[in-house]
C-alpha positions as a printed NumPy array, in Angstrom:
array([[ -2.985,  59.527,  52.606],
       [ -5.2  ,  60.447,  49.673],
       [ -7.548,  63.486,  50.001],
       [-11.042,  61.983,  49.368],
       [-13.676,  64.672,  48.874],
       [-16.786,  62.592,  48.984],
       [-18.478,  59.26 ,  48.328],
       [-21.632,  57.987,  46.77 ],
       [-23.318,  54.701,  46.345],
       [-24.61 ,  53.287,  43.036],
       [-26.765,  50.369,  41.995],
       [-28.423,  49.101,  38.806],
       [-31.871,  48.93 ,  37.339],
       [-33.335,  47.346,  34.244],
       [-34.949,  50.576,  32.891],
       [-33.802,  54.14 ,  33.635],
       [-37.185,  55.761,  32.687],
       [-39.051,  53.346,  34.891],
       [-36.594,  54.096,  37.737],
       [-36.933,  57.878,  37.1  ],
       [-40.744,  57.656,  37.518],
       [-40.582,  55.477,  40.528],
       [-37.951,  57.387,  42.487],
       [-39.279,  60.909,  41.466],
       [-43.059,  60.378,  41.421],
       [-43.718,  57.585,  43.834],
       [-40.979,  58.025,  46.405],
       [-40.539,  61.75 ,  46.006],
       [-36.681,  61.99 ,  45.619],
       [-34.999,  64.621,  43.505],
       [-33.902,  62.814,  40.317],
       [-31.582,  64.228,  37.707],
       [-29.364,  63.025,  34.85 ],
       [-25.85 ,  62.362,  36.141],
       [-24.09 ,  62.927,  32.832],
       [-24.671,  65.654,  30.215],
       [-25.616,  63.083,  27.508],
       [-28.266,  61.24 ,  29.481],
       [-27.324,  57.938,  31.036],
       [-27.183,  57.362,  34.797],
       [-29.508,  59.103,  37.196],
       [-28.633,  60.885,  40.445],
       [-31.112,  60.214,  43.33 ],
       [-30.926,  63.008,  45.951],
       [-32.565,  62.974,  49.34 ],
       [-31.907,  66.1  ,  51.445],
       [-28.587,  67.638,  51.474],
       [-26.483,  64.635,  52.355],
       [-28.035,  61.617,  50.535],
       [-27.012,  60.819,  46.976],
       [-26.914,  57.656,  44.98 ],
       [-26.37 ,  56.953,  41.254],
       [-28.691,  54.519,  39.453],
       [-27.612,  53.139,  36.054],
       [-29.075,  50.721,  33.616],
       [-27.682,  47.235,  33.191],
       [-29.25 ,  44.94 ,  30.528],
       [-28.721,  41.83 ,  32.638],
       [-29.604,  43.479,  35.986],
       [-30.104,  41.07 ,  38.892],
       [-31.374,  42.624,  42.157],
       [-28.935,  42.411,  45.048],
       [-29.863,  40.124,  47.962],
       [-29.412,  43.018,  50.357],
       [-30.662,  46.582,  50.96 ],
       [-29.018,  48.854,  48.405],
       [-30.659,  52.134,  49.583],
       [-31.754,  53.319,  53.01 ],
       [-33.967,  56.388,  53.156],
       [-33.946,  58.329,  56.466],
       [-37.388,  59.599,  57.536],
       [-38.696,  61.644,  60.459],
       [-41.949,  59.849,  60.745],
       [-41.853,  56.251,  59.589],
       [-45.584,  55.507,  60.14 ],
       [-46.755,  58.511,  58.122],
       [-44.259,  57.733,  55.435],
       [-45.301,  54.096,  55.143],
       [-48.976,  55.057,  55.046],
       [-48.267,  57.693,  52.299],
       [-46.227,  55.127,  50.178],
       [-48.787,  52.34 ,  50.724],
       [-51.404,  54.731,  49.34 ],
       [-49.135,  55.132,  46.261],
       [-49.064,  51.354,  45.717],
       [-45.927,  50.365,  47.591],
       [-45.988,  46.955,  49.214],
       [-43.782,  46.389,  52.189],
       [-41.728,  43.152,  52.785],
       [-42.128,  40.832,  55.707],
       [-39.332,  38.768,  57.01 ],
       [-39.978,  35.888,  59.396],
       [-36.84 ,  36.595,  61.452],
       [-38.129,  40.102,  62.497],
       [-41.181,  40.965,  64.608],
       [-42.842,  43.532,  62.431],
       [-46.071,  45.368,  63.297],
       [-49.256,  45.505,  61.044],
       [-47.533,  47.985,  58.722],
       [-44.458,  45.64 ,  58.424],
       [-42.275,  48.077,  60.452],
       [-39.589,  46.466,  62.666],
       [-39.071,  48.474,  65.874],
       [-35.506,  47.835,  66.876],
       [-33.267,  49.315,  69.513],
       [-32.648,  52.854,  68.494],
       [-34.442,  52.612,  65.144],
       [-37.49 ,  51.637,  63.183],
       [-37.097,  50.138,  59.73 ],
       [-39.289,  48.76 ,  56.929],
       [-38.262,  47.228,  53.655],
       [-39.747,  47.41 ,  50.187],
       [-38.577,  47.015,  46.558],
       [-38.215,  49.224,  43.511],
       [-39.658,  48.043,  40.127],
       [-36.324,  46.459,  39.325],
       [-36.515,  44.269,  42.433],
       [-33.873,  46.208,  44.446],
       [-34.277,  46.121,  48.263],
       [-34.861,  49.562,  49.801],
       [-35.704,  50.591,  53.269],
       [-37.116,  53.501,  55.309],
       [-35.306,  54.141,  58.587],
       [-36.307,  56.301,  61.49 ],
       [-33.552,  56.862,  64.094],
       [-34.448,  57.374,  67.752],
       [-32.112,  59.522,  69.836],
       [-32.123,  59.971,  73.517]])
């Protein structure tokens, strides 16, 4: 069996500088260059969340959520991001509250998109 030392997700955007500004300044993630000579970006959330973002000229947003961001207080986070211009998605198959948050069994989740059209979410897990 191979000895795997870690894993990370990756997804594409149209423009890395636009992505850097959105993920660092609007969302508040730590953003750094993934390679010494510029290129892809690392998005880091806490000590365990990491994703690579890279530019693709013919980028097409995925039809699914590419990045789930864990939060302690989804209501406060939604309100903060809404004040920064984020619009949250509504889906007819889910009963969402006035903030567009779906309150499911064991979790709350809300969806939004980055400037490249990628689907993102905020998730708050409930234990106990």
